[in-house]
Coordinates of C-alpha atoms and ligand atoms in Angstrom, one line a residue:
M1 CA 15.2 80.6 -0.9
C2 CA 14.3 83.9 -2.0
G3 CA 15.5 85.3 -5.7
I4 CA 17.4 88.5 -5.8
V5 CA 18.4 90.1 -9.3
G6 CA 20.0 93.6 -9.8
Y7 CA 20.9 95.2 -13.1
I8 CA 23.0 97.8 -14.3
G9 CA 23.9 98.6 -18.0
N10 CA 22.5 100.3 -21.3
K11 CA 19.5 97.8 -21.7
D12 CA 16.1 98.2 -20.5
S13 CA 16.3 97.2 -16.8
L14 CA 12.6 95.9 -15.8
S15 CA 12.8 93.2 -18.8
I16 CA 16.1 91.7 -17.6
L17 CA 14.7 91.7 -14.1
M18 CA 11.6 90.0 -14.7
D19 CA 13.3 87.2 -16.9
G20 CA 16.1 86.8 -14.1
L21 CA 13.2 86.5 -11.4
K22 CA 11.2 84.0 -13.5
R23 CA 14.3 81.6 -13.4
L24 CA 14.5 82.3 -9.5
E25 CA 10.7 81.6 -9.0
Y26 CA 12.1 78.4 -7.8
R27 CA 13.5 80.1 -4.8
G28 CA 10.4 81.2 -3.3
Y29 CA 6.8 82.2 -4.6
D30 CA 5.2 84.4 -1.8
S31 CA 5.7 87.6 -3.4
S32 CA 7.6 89.6 -5.2
G33 CA 8.6 92.9 -6.4
V34 CA 11.0 95.7 -8.3
S35 CA 12.6 99.1 -7.6
L36 CA 13.7 101.3 -10.7
I37 CA 16.2 104.2 -11.0
C38 CA 13.8 106.2 -13.3
R39 CA 16.0 107.2 -16.3
E40 CA 14.0 110.7 -16.7
T41 CA 13.6 111.6 -13.2
S42 CA 16.3 109.6 -10.9
K43 CA 13.6 108.6 -8.9
I44 CA 13.1 105.2 -7.5
K45 CA 9.8 103.6 -8.3
T46 CA 8.9 100.7 -6.4
I47 CA 6.3 98.3 -7.5
K48 CA 5.6 94.9 -5.5
K49 CA 2.8 92.2 -4.8
A50 CA 1.8 89.2 -2.9
G51 CA 1.7 86.2 -4.9
K52 CA 3.3 84.6 -8.0
I53 CA 5.5 86.9 -10.5
K54 CA 2.4 86.9 -12.8
D55 CA 0.8 88.6 -10.2
L56 CA 3.2 91.4 -10.2
E57 CA 3.1 91.4 -14.4
E58 CA -0.9 91.9 -13.9
L59 CA -0.3 95.0 -11.5
F60 CA 2.3 96.9 -14.0
K61 CA -1.0 97.3 -16.3
T62 CA -2.3 99.9 -13.6
N63 CA 0.8 100.3 -11.8
K64 CA 3.1 101.3 -14.8
P65 CA 6.9 101.1 -14.4
C66 CA 9.0 104.1 -15.5
K67 CA 11.9 103.7 -18.5
S68 CA 15.1 102.5 -16.8
N69 CA 18.3 101.1 -17.1
V70 CA 19.0 100.4 -13.6
G71 CA 17.1 98.3 -10.8
I72 CA 16.9 95.6 -8.4
A73 CA 14.0 92.7 -8.0
H74 CA 13.2 90.1 -5.5
T75 CA 10.9 86.9 -5.3
R76 CA 10.0 86.2 -1.8
W77 CA 9.7 82.8 0.6
A78 CA 8.8 84.7 3.7
T79 CA 10.4 84.2 7.0
H80 CA 9.7 87.4 9.4
G81 CA 6.2 88.7 8.3
E82 CA 3.5 87.2 6.7
P83 CA 3.5 86.9 2.7
N84 CA 1.5 90.3 1.8
D85 CA 2.1 93.4 -0.6
I86 CA 4.1 95.6 2.2
N87 CA 6.0 92.8 3.4
A88 CA 7.2 91.9 -0.4
H89 CA 10.8 93.3 -1.3
P90 CA 12.1 95.7 -2.3
H91 CA 12.2 97.5 1.1
N92 CA 12.8 101.4 1.1
D93 CA 14.1 103.9 3.6
C94 CA 11.7 106.6 4.8
F95 CA 12.3 109.0 1.8
N96 CA 12.3 106.7 -0.9
K97 CA 16.3 107.3 -1.7
I98 CA 17.5 103.9 -1.0
S99 CA 16.2 100.6 -1.8
L100 CA 17.1 97.3 -1.0
V101 CA 16.7 93.4 -1.8
H102 CA 17.6 90.9 0.9
N103 CA 18.2 87.3 1.2
G104 CA 19.0 86.1 4.7
I105 CA 17.4 86.7 8.2
I106 CA 18.5 90.0 10.6
E107 CA 18.8 88.4 13.7
N108 CA 19.1 91.6 15.7
Y109 CA 16.2 93.5 13.8
R110 CA 14.1 94.0 16.8
T111 CA 16.9 95.9 18.4
L112 CA 17.8 98.0 15.6
K113 CA 14.2 98.8 14.6
N114 CA 13.4 100.4 18.0
Y115 CA 16.7 102.3 18.1
L116 CA 15.7 103.4 14.5
I117 CA 12.2 104.6 15.5
Q118 CA 13.5 106.6 18.2
K119 CA 15.6 108.4 15.8
G120 CA 12.5 109.1 13.9
H121 CA 12.2 106.5 11.0
T122 CA 8.9 105.2 10.5
F123 CA 8.5 101.5 9.3
V124 CA 5.7 100.3 7.1
S125 CA 6.2 96.3 7.2
D126 CA 6.9 93.8 9.5
T127 CA 10.3 92.6 7.7
D128 CA 13.5 92.2 9.3
T129 CA 14.8 93.6 6.0
E130 CA 13.1 97.2 6.4
V131 CA 15.3 97.5 8.7
L132 CA 18.4 97.3 6.7
A133 CA 17.1 100.1 4.7
H134 CA 16.5 102.3 7.1
L135 CA 20.1 101.5 9.0
I136 CA 21.9 102.6 5.3
E137 CA 19.5 105.6 5.6
H138 CA 20.7 106.2 9.1
F139 CA 24.4 106.2 8.2
Y140 CA 23.8 107.8 4.7
K141 CA 25.9 111.2 4.3
G142 CA 26.2 111.3 0.8
D143 CA 28.7 108.2 0.5
P144 CA 26.8 105.1 -0.2
M145 CA 29.6 102.8 0.4
V146 CA 30.6 103.9 3.8
A147 CA 26.8 103.7 4.7
V148 CA 26.3 100.3 3.7
K149 CA 29.5 99.3 5.6
K150 CA 28.5 101.1 8.7
A151 CA 25.3 99.5 8.5
L152 CA 26.5 95.8 7.9
N153 CA 29.0 96.4 10.9
R154 CA 26.2 96.6 13.0
V155 CA 24.1 94.0 11.7
D156 CA 23.9 90.3 12.9
G157 CA 22.6 87.2 11.1
T158 CA 22.9 86.6 7.2
Y159 CA 22.3 88.5 4.2
G160 CA 22.7 89.0 0.5
I161 CA 21.8 92.1 -0.5
V162 CA 21.1 94.7 -3.6
V163 CA 21.1 98.2 -2.7
L164 CA 20.2 101.2 -5.0
F165 CA 20.7 105.1 -4.3
S166 CA 18.5 107.6 -6.0
E167 CA 21.3 109.9 -5.7
H168 CA 23.5 107.8 -7.1
P169 CA 22.0 106.3 -10.7
D170 CA 25.3 105.1 -12.0
I171 CA 26.1 102.5 -9.4
V172 CA 24.5 99.5 -7.3
I173 CA 25.8 98.0 -3.8
A174 CA 25.8 94.2 -3.3
A175 CA 27.2 92.6 -0.1
R176 CA 27.2 89.0 1.1
K177 CA 27.1 87.1 4.3
G178 CA 25.9 83.4 4.3
S179 CA 23.2 84.0 1.3
P180 CA 24.5 83.4 -2.2
L181 CA 25.1 86.1 -4.6
V182 CA 26.7 85.9 -7.9
I183 CA 27.8 89.1 -10.3
G184 CA 27.7 88.5 -14.3
K185 CA 29.6 90.7 -16.4
S186 CA 29.1 91.2 -20.3
D187 CA 29.6 94.6 -22.3
N188 CA 28.4 97.2 -20.6
Q189 CA 26.0 95.6 -18.4
M190 CA 26.4 93.9 -14.9
I191 CA 23.8 91.6 -13.8
I192 CA 23.5 90.5 -9.8
A193 CA 21.5 87.1 -8.4
S194 CA 21.1 85.0 -5.8
D195 CA 22.0 82.1 -8.4
A196 CA 23.8 82.0 -11.7
S197 CA 20.5 80.9 -13.4
A198 CA 19.4 84.3 -14.1
I199 CA 22.4 85.9 -15.3
I200 CA 23.2 82.9 -18.1
A201 CA 21.0 84.4 -20.7
H202 CA 23.3 87.7 -20.6
T203 CA 26.9 86.0 -19.8
N204 CA 29.0 83.1 -18.7
Q205 CA 31.5 85.5 -16.9
V206 CA 30.6 85.1 -13.1
L207 CA 32.1 86.3 -9.8
Y208 CA 30.8 84.4 -7.1
M209 CA 30.8 86.8 -3.7
Q210 CA 32.0 85.4 -0.7
D211 CA 31.2 86.2 2.5
G212 CA 32.1 89.5 3.8
D213 CA 32.7 90.9 0.5
V214 CA 31.0 93.9 -0.5
A215 CA 31.0 95.1 -4.0
Y216 CA 30.5 98.7 -5.9
I217 CA 29.2 98.0 -9.4
T218 CA 28.6 100.4 -12.5
K219 CA 28.0 99.0 -15.7
N220 CA 31.4 98.5 -17.1
D221 CA 33.3 97.9 -13.2
I222 CA 33.7 96.1 -10.2
E223 CA 35.4 97.7 -6.8
L224 CA 35.7 94.6 -4.5
S225 CA 36.3 94.9 -0.5
T226 CA 35.3 93.6 2.9
V227 CA 32.6 95.1 5.3
E228 CA 35.6 95.5 7.5
S229 CA 38.2 96.8 5.5
N230 CA 38.2 98.9 2.6
D231 CA 41.5 97.2 0.8
A232 CA 40.6 96.2 -2.8
L233 CA 40.3 92.9 -3.6
D234 CA 40.9 91.2 -6.7
A235 CA 37.3 90.7 -8.2
E236 CA 38.2 87.4 -10.1
F237 CA 35.4 85.9 -12.8
V238 CA 35.1 82.8 -13.9
E239 CA 33.2 80.9 -16.7
I240 CA 30.7 79.0 -16.1
E241 CA 29.3 75.8 -18.0
M242 CA 25.5 75.9 -17.7
T243 CA 23.6 76.7 -20.7
L244 CA 20.1 78.1 -21.5
S245 CA 18.8 75.3 -22.5
Q246 CA 19.4 73.0 -19.2
I247 CA 17.3 75.7 -17.3
E248 CA 14.6 75.6 -19.4
K249 CA 11.4 73.4 -19.9
G250 CA 12.5 71.7 -23.2
G251 CA 8.6 70.6 -24.0
Y252 CA 7.7 69.2 -20.7
E253 CA 4.7 70.7 -18.5
H254 CA 6.8 70.9 -15.7
F255 CA 10.5 71.2 -14.8
M256 CA 9.9 68.0 -12.4
L257 CA 8.9 65.5 -15.1
K258 CA 11.7 67.0 -17.0
E259 CA 14.2 66.5 -14.7
I260 CA 12.8 62.9 -14.1
F261 CA 13.1 62.0 -17.8
E262 CA 16.4 63.4 -17.5
Q263 CA 17.8 60.8 -15.3
P264 CA 19.2 58.6 -17.7
D265 CA 21.2 61.2 -18.9
S266 CA 22.1 62.9 -15.6
L267 CA 23.2 59.4 -14.5
R268 CA 25.8 59.1 -17.5
D269 CA 27.0 62.4 -16.3
T270 CA 27.4 61.7 -12.8
M271 CA 29.1 58.6 -13.7
T272 CA 31.5 59.7 -16.7
G273 CA 35.1 59.2 -16.8
R274 CA 34.7 57.5 -13.3
L275 CA 34.5 54.2 -13.8
D276 CA 37.7 52.2 -13.9
K277 CA 37.1 48.8 -15.3
E278 CA 41.2 48.3 -15.7
N279 CA 41.0 48.2 -11.8
G280 CA 37.6 47.1 -11.1
T281 CA 36.9 50.4 -9.1
A282 CA 36.0 54.1 -9.2
R283 CA 38.1 57.1 -10.0
L284 CA 37.0 59.9 -8.1
N285 CA 39.7 62.8 -8.8
G286 CA 38.0 65.5 -7.0
I287 CA 38.5 63.6 -3.7
K288 CA 41.6 61.7 -4.5
D289 CA 44.0 64.0 -2.1
Y290 CA 41.8 63.2 0.6
F291 CA 41.4 59.4 0.0
K292 CA 43.7 58.2 2.6
N293 CA 41.8 60.0 5.3
L294 CA 38.6 58.0 4.1
T295 CA 40.5 55.0 4.1
D296 CA 41.9 55.3 7.4
A297 CA 39.1 57.0 8.9
D298 CA 37.9 56.1 12.4
R299 CA 34.2 57.0 11.3
I300 CA 32.4 58.2 8.7
I301 CA 29.6 61.3 9.5
I302 CA 27.3 62.0 6.6
T303 CA 24.9 65.2 7.0
A304 CA 22.1 66.8 4.8
C305 CA 18.6 67.6 4.9
G306 CA 15.6 66.9 2.8
T307 CA 16.0 64.5 0.1
S308 CA 19.9 64.8 0.3
W309 CA 19.3 63.4 3.9
H310 CA 17.8 59.9 2.5
A311 CA 20.4 59.7 -0.2
S312 CA 22.8 59.9 2.6
L313 CA 21.0 57.3 4.4
I314 CA 21.8 54.9 1.1
G315 CA 25.3 56.2 1.2
K316 CA 25.4 54.7 4.6
Y317 CA 24.2 51.2 3.7
L318 CA 26.6 51.2 0.7
I319 CA 29.6 52.3 2.5
E320 CA 29.4 49.8 5.3
S321 CA 28.6 47.3 2.5
Y322 CA 32.1 47.3 1.2
T323 CA 34.1 48.6 3.8
N324 CA 34.3 48.1 7.4
I325 CA 34.1 51.8 8.3
P326 CA 31.2 52.9 10.6
V327 CA 28.9 55.2 9.3
E328 CA 26.4 57.8 11.1
V329 CA 24.0 59.8 9.4
D330 CA 22.8 63.0 10.7
Y331 CA 20.1 65.9 10.0
A332 CA 22.3 69.1 9.5
S333 CA 20.1 70.7 11.7
E334 CA 20.5 68.7 14.6
F335 CA 24.1 67.8 14.4
R336 CA 25.6 71.2 15.8
Y337 CA 23.4 71.5 18.5
R338 CA 24.8 68.3 20.5
N339 CA 28.0 67.5 20.7
P340 CA 29.4 65.1 17.7
I341 CA 32.0 62.9 18.6
I342 CA 35.0 64.0 16.1
T343 CA 38.4 62.9 16.3
E344 CA 40.9 63.9 13.6
R345 CA 40.2 60.4 12.1
T346 CA 36.5 61.5 11.5
V347 CA 35.4 62.4 7.8
L348 CA 32.3 64.4 7.6
I349 CA 30.5 64.4 4.1
V350 CA 27.8 66.9 3.6
V351 CA 25.8 66.3 0.8
S352 CA 23.8 69.0 -0.9
Q353 CA 22.0 69.7 -4.2
S354 CA 22.1 73.3 -3.7
G355 CA 25.7 73.5 -2.0
E356 CA 23.7 76.4 -0.4
T357 CA 21.7 74.9 2.3
A358 CA 22.2 76.9 5.5
D359 CA 21.7 73.9 7.9
T360 CA 24.2 71.9 6.1
L361 CA 26.7 74.6 5.8
A362 CA 26.6 75.4 9.4
A363 CA 27.3 71.6 9.9
L364 CA 30.0 71.7 7.5
R365 CA 31.6 74.8 9.4
E366 CA 31.1 72.6 12.8
G367 CA 33.0 69.6 11.2
K368 CA 35.5 71.5 10.5
S369 CA 36.0 73.8 13.6
K370 CA 36.5 70.4 15.4
G371 CA 39.1 69.2 13.0
A372 CA 37.0 66.7 10.7
T373 CA 38.3 66.3 7.2
V374 CA 35.6 67.8 5.4
L375 CA 34.1 66.2 2.1
G376 CA 31.1 67.6 0.1
I377 CA 28.6 65.8 -2.3
C378 CA 27.0 68.9 -4.4
N379 CA 25.7 69.5 -7.7
V380 CA 25.9 73.1 -7.9
V381 CA 29.5 73.9 -9.1
G382 CA 31.3 76.9 -7.1
S383 CA 28.2 76.8 -4.4
T384 CA 29.2 77.7 -0.8
I385 CA 29.4 74.2 0.2
A386 CA 31.5 73.5 -2.5
R387 CA 34.0 75.8 -2.0
E388 CA 33.9 75.3 1.9
T389 CA 35.0 72.0 2.1
D390 CA 38.6 69.9 1.6
A391 CA 37.7 68.6 -1.5
G392 CA 34.6 66.9 -2.9
I393 CA 32.6 64.8 -5.6
Y394 CA 30.4 66.9 -8.0
T395 CA 27.4 65.2 -9.0
H396 CA 27.1 66.6 -12.4
A397 CA 23.2 66.1 -12.4
G398 CA 22.7 69.4 -14.2
P399 CA 20.5 72.4 -13.0
E400 CA 17.6 71.2 -11.2
I401 CA 14.6 73.3 -10.7
G402 CA 11.8 71.3 -10.0
V403 CA 11.5 72.5 -6.1
A404 CA 10.7 68.6 -5.3
S405 CA 14.2 67.1 -5.9
T406 CA 14.6 63.8 -8.2
K407 CA 17.4 63.8 -10.3
A408 CA 19.5 65.4 -8.0
F409 CA 18.7 62.3 -5.4
T410 CA 19.5 59.7 -7.9
A411 CA 22.9 61.6 -8.4
Q412 CA 23.7 61.6 -4.9
V413 CA 23.1 57.9 -4.9
M414 CA 25.5 57.3 -7.6
A415 CA 27.9 59.3 -6.3
F416 CA 27.6 57.2 -3.0
I417 CA 27.7 53.8 -5.2
L418 CA 30.9 55.2 -7.1
L419 CA 32.5 56.4 -3.3
S420 CA 31.7 53.0 -1.9
I421 CA 33.2 50.9 -4.2
A422 CA 36.4 52.9 -4.4
L423 CA 36.5 52.7 -0.7
G424 CA 35.6 49.2 -0.6
R425 CA 38.2 48.3 -3.4
K426 CA 40.7 49.3 -0.4
K427 CA 38.6 47.3 2.0
L428 CA 36.4 44.0 1.4
L429 CA 36.2 43.8 -2.5
S430 CA 37.6 41.7 -4.5
F431 CA 39.0 42.8 -8.5
D432 CA 36.5 40.4 -9.7
Q433 CA 33.4 42.0 -7.5
G434 CA 34.9 45.8 -8.2
L435 CA 34.1 44.7 -12.1
S436 CA 31.1 43.2 -11.7
L437 CA 29.5 46.3 -9.6
I438 CA 31.0 48.7 -12.6
K439 CA 29.4 46.5 -15.2
E440 CA 26.1 46.9 -13.6
I441 CA 26.1 50.3 -13.0
E442 CA 26.9 51.0 -16.8
Q443 CA 23.1 49.1 -16.9
L444 CA 21.5 51.6 -14.8
P445 CA 20.7 54.5 -16.9
S446 CA 18.8 51.9 -19.9
K447 CA 16.9 50.4 -17.0
I448 CA 15.7 53.8 -16.0
S449 CA 14.8 54.6 -19.2
E450 CA 12.6 51.3 -19.4
I451 CA 11.1 52.3 -16.2
L452 CA 10.1 55.9 -17.8
H453 CA 8.5 54.4 -20.8
D454 CA 6.7 52.2 -19.3
K455 CA 4.3 54.3 -17.2
N456 CA 0.8 53.4 -18.3
K457 CA 0.0 51.6 -15.2
I458 CA 1.6 54.2 -13.0
D459 CA -1.3 56.6 -14.5
S460 CA -4.6 53.8 -13.6
I461 CA -2.9 53.6 -10.3
C462 CA -2.8 56.9 -9.6
R463 CA -6.3 57.4 -10.8
K464 CA -7.4 55.2 -8.3
S465 CA -5.8 56.8 -5.4
Y466 CA -5.0 60.6 -6.0
K467 CA -7.8 61.5 -3.5
K468 CA -6.8 59.5 -0.6
K469 CA -6.1 61.5 2.5
N470 CA -3.2 59.1 3.6
F471 CA -0.3 57.3 2.1
L472 CA 2.0 54.5 3.8
Y473 CA 5.5 54.2 1.9
L474 CA 7.3 51.0 3.1
G475 CA 10.5 49.3 2.4
R476 CA 13.1 47.4 4.0
G477 CA 17.2 47.5 3.7
F478 CA 18.4 49.5 1.0
N479 CA 14.7 50.5 0.1
F480 CA 13.9 51.8 3.3
P481 CA 15.6 55.3 2.7
V482 CA 13.3 55.2 -0.7
A483 CA 10.3 54.6 1.2
L484 CA 11.2 57.6 2.9
E485 CA 11.9 60.0 -0.7
G486 CA 8.6 58.5 -1.8
A487 CA 6.4 59.8 1.0
L488 CA 8.4 63.4 1.0
K489 CA 7.8 63.6 -2.8
L490 CA 4.3 62.9 -2.5
K491 CA 3.8 65.3 0.8
E492 CA 5.8 67.9 -0.9
I493 CA 3.8 68.3 -3.9
S494 CA 0.3 66.8 -3.5
Y495 CA -0.1 67.7 0.1
I496 CA -1.4 64.4 1.0
H497 CA 0.1 63.5 4.3
A498 CA 2.4 60.4 3.5
E499 CA 4.9 58.3 5.9
G500 CA 7.9 56.3 4.9
Y501 CA 8.6 53.5 7.2
P502 CA 10.6 50.4 7.6
A503 CA 7.9 47.9 6.7
A504 CA 8.6 45.5 9.4
E505 CA 8.3 48.6 11.9
M506 CA 5.0 49.1 10.7
K507 CA 3.4 46.6 13.3
H508 CA 4.7 49.0 16.0
G509 CA 2.3 51.5 15.4
P510 CA 1.3 52.5 11.9
I511 CA -0.5 49.4 11.4
A512 CA -3.3 50.8 13.1
L513 CA -4.0 53.1 10.6
I514 CA -4.4 50.6 8.0
D515 CA -7.9 50.1 6.4
E516 CA -9.5 50.3 2.8
N517 CA -8.7 54.0 2.7
M518 CA -5.1 53.8 3.1
P519 CA -2.9 53.1 0.6
A520 CA 0.2 51.3 1.4
L521 CA 2.7 51.4 -1.3
V522 CA 5.7 48.6 -0.6
I523 CA 8.9 47.9 -2.3
A524 CA 9.3 44.8 -2.4
L525 CA 12.2 43.7 -4.6
K526 CA 13.6 40.0 -5.3
D527 CA 16.4 40.3 -3.0
S528 CA 17.7 39.0 0.5
I529 CA 14.5 40.4 2.0
Y530 CA 11.9 39.4 0.0
E531 CA 10.4 36.8 2.1
K532 CA 10.4 38.7 5.0
I533 CA 8.6 42.0 3.0
I534 CA 6.0 39.6 1.5
S535 CA 4.9 38.8 5.2
N536 CA 4.5 42.0 6.0
I537 CA 2.4 42.7 2.8
K538 CA 0.1 40.0 4.0
E539 CA -0.4 41.8 7.3
I540 CA -1.6 44.7 5.8
K541 CA -3.8 42.3 3.2
A542 CA -5.1 41.1 6.2
R543 CA -6.5 44.1 7.5
K544 CA -8.4 45.1 4.3
G545 CA -5.2 47.3 3.1
Y546 CA -5.0 48.4 -0.6
V547 CA -1.8 47.8 -1.6
I548 CA 0.6 48.9 -4.6
A549 CA 3.9 47.1 -5.1
I550 CA 6.9 47.8 -6.8
A551 CA 8.1 44.5 -8.0
N552 CA 10.9 43.0 -10.1
K553 CA 10.0 42.0 -14.0
G554 CA 9.6 38.5 -13.6
D555 CA 8.1 38.4 -10.2
K556 CA 5.1 35.8 -10.1
I557 CA 4.0 36.1 -6.6
L558 CA 3.1 39.3 -5.8
K559 CA 0.4 39.8 -8.6
D560 CA -1.9 37.3 -7.0
I561 CA -1.0 39.0 -3.3
V562 CA -1.5 42.9 -3.5
D563 CA -3.9 45.2 -5.6
D564 CA -1.8 46.6 -8.3
V565 CA 2.2 46.1 -9.0
I566 CA 4.5 48.2 -11.0
Y567 CA 7.1 46.2 -12.6
I568 CA 10.8 47.4 -12.8
P569 CA 14.1 45.7 -13.7
E570 CA 16.5 43.8 -11.6
T571 CA 19.8 45.3 -10.4
K572 CA 22.1 44.6 -7.8
E573 CA 20.1 44.9 -4.2
E574 CA 22.9 48.0 -3.3
F575 CA 21.9 49.7 -6.7
S576 CA 18.0 48.9 -6.6
P577 CA 17.0 52.5 -4.8
I578 CA 18.2 54.1 -8.2
L579 CA 15.5 52.3 -10.0
S580 CA 12.9 51.8 -7.4
V581 CA 12.3 55.4 -6.7
I582 CA 11.4 56.5 -9.9
P583 CA 7.6 54.7 -10.0
L584 CA 7.7 56.8 -6.7
Q585 CA 8.6 60.0 -8.3
L586 CA 6.2 59.4 -11.3
I587 CA 3.3 59.0 -8.9
A588 CA 3.9 62.1 -6.7
Y589 CA 3.6 64.1 -10.0
K590 CA 1.0 62.5 -11.4
I591 CA -1.1 62.5 -8.2
A592 CA 0.0 66.5 -7.6
V593 CA -1.0 67.1 -11.7
M594 CA -4.2 64.8 -11.1
R595 CA -5.2 67.4 -8.0
G596 CA -4.6 70.3 -10.0
L597 CA -1.9 71.7 -8.0
D598 CA 1.4 73.8 -9.1
V599 CA 3.7 70.7 -9.2
D600 CA 7.2 72.9 -9.6
M601 CA 6.2 75.4 -7.3
P602 CA 4.6 73.7 -4.0
R603 CA 3.0 75.9 -1.3
N604 CA 5.4 76.7 1.4
L605 CA 8.7 75.1 0.0
A606 CA 11.8 76.6 -1.5
K607 CA 14.4 74.8 -3.4
S608 CA 17.4 76.2 -1.6
V609 CA 16.8 76.8 2.1
T610 CA 19.4 79.5 2.9
V611 CA 17.9 80.2 6.3
E612 CA 18.1 78.1 9.6
Ligands
G6P1 C1 14.8 71.8 0.6 C2 14.3 71.4 -0.9 C3 14.8 70.0 -0.6 C4 16.1 69.9 -0.5 C5 16.5 70.1 0.5 C6 17.9 70.1 0.9 O1 14.2 71.2 1.2 O2 13.1 71.9 -0.9 O3 14.4 69.4 -2.0 O4 16.2 68.4 -0.6 O5 16.1 71.4 0.4 O6 18.7 70.9 0.1 P1 20.2 70.7 -0.8 O7 20.1 71.8 -1.4 O8 20.8 70.9 0.5 O9 20.2 69.1 -1.3

């Protein structure tokens, strides 16, 4: 949430900053801005604008940036203060000698602002961030590091910041608490960013800043210490595996479409090296030291947000199918504001694509503080959640840029399939059962390809319904969470109101909404509850509802009952979400495109929500 880029080196800073910002635009796109230390004058020039990055670039035509080798840039997802030109970052002190970009929330900003106003500071924006610029100014007596640390010691809340000082044009300072920052180094240059995708074009050597770290950065060197102490820490750089082509569109019109089509490959990557046919099980090396904690657990609690929460619900159904371990699923944002019952035999599994979601991270810390073993299912390698969990399973879906999550979801479900089989083999599953599951897993990527290449039907369904105002998504059993996920996808990118419901629960309320203008999308696969869901469909048809069914190939019944059918290949009931979600992703995508909307950057959303 909010994208930050900083640069210091010999090259033209503006082009590197703008390139980085574009790669981070998925994190927030309410407004954007840059501050440059001008090479000729050593003065700070700040240019910022509400709207997308292209609006900022447009402004450069009239408000020209100066030549510079040091600068910072930001793309914003508003928390405090509406998204307008003035609230856009960077924010500066009273004399434009200090400029900073910030990701996070300064919780005590009102108290600090009142204090600074009394001291004579003039504020221009409604943001919490501007307080930081003035607070650093307040403490600045010639030493930038001293001023930044003194200011950060007065601040409650979260931050990832990068700060420029016009009187020190050869350094930038970066600090992190709660909001991620990564520093990349290559010959004679350093790039600081809120995630590695803004760095990868320049170097694969990165340092992940830890909470409490403050970095004093020149073009060749980093001095790392903490907010509390000046003792030097080791600046440890690691190599990242992400490649540039992974984070580019590769010929697709949108990242979301590219990521939907990547799913056969991303799922192969999730399962690579983990299918153990010899023992009819899955091999999860990342959690092997904690596997006994899982098999001995009195309870597993899974916590997550958004799409990851839907994958978690499928995870619960899977684990409970193959083991006798009770599993609960909790919204991360609720988890720590009640009294979750945790014993030393409880295992908490936190699930996150980004590994940076603030609520999920807070739930992780709550679980840890109460003594639970905490495991992670994460996509982003080296993310905060990946680092703070005791152990975990990486989903290896590759970078996901589209705000609406697609391949990360199927990869998370795959991680749960593997985990449940590995656990199940210690509990209820025989070798033969395990082996047959493993063999079926191998078929899933090609079954997804089949669905992806048979999408003409989806186009015609979307043409019929893209102007509707409401949608109902219904499913039962393993496909109830898929109904939730399908509805979420449609809401997120097409702004159509959509509700996901357990199909049988419909008669307790949503049935009142049914008429010919309310499409009901029903997942009706040939599984153990097929007959029941047919009855639910008949209830809708009796009320003149328009029904689109997701059915298995070979189904002869549904075409005569419903208005439209999308066929998908058969698989085991427990694995069906991985296939049934694909048409729902495509429907959401197509409808949003037909409505002329910005699929990859839907309004008000952000890819990675790093504020509570
Ligand atoms: C945001 C994103 C969703 C995502 C959720 C959880 O709301 O827009 O796509 O599912 O955060 O994110 P995480 O990175 O923790 O999976």
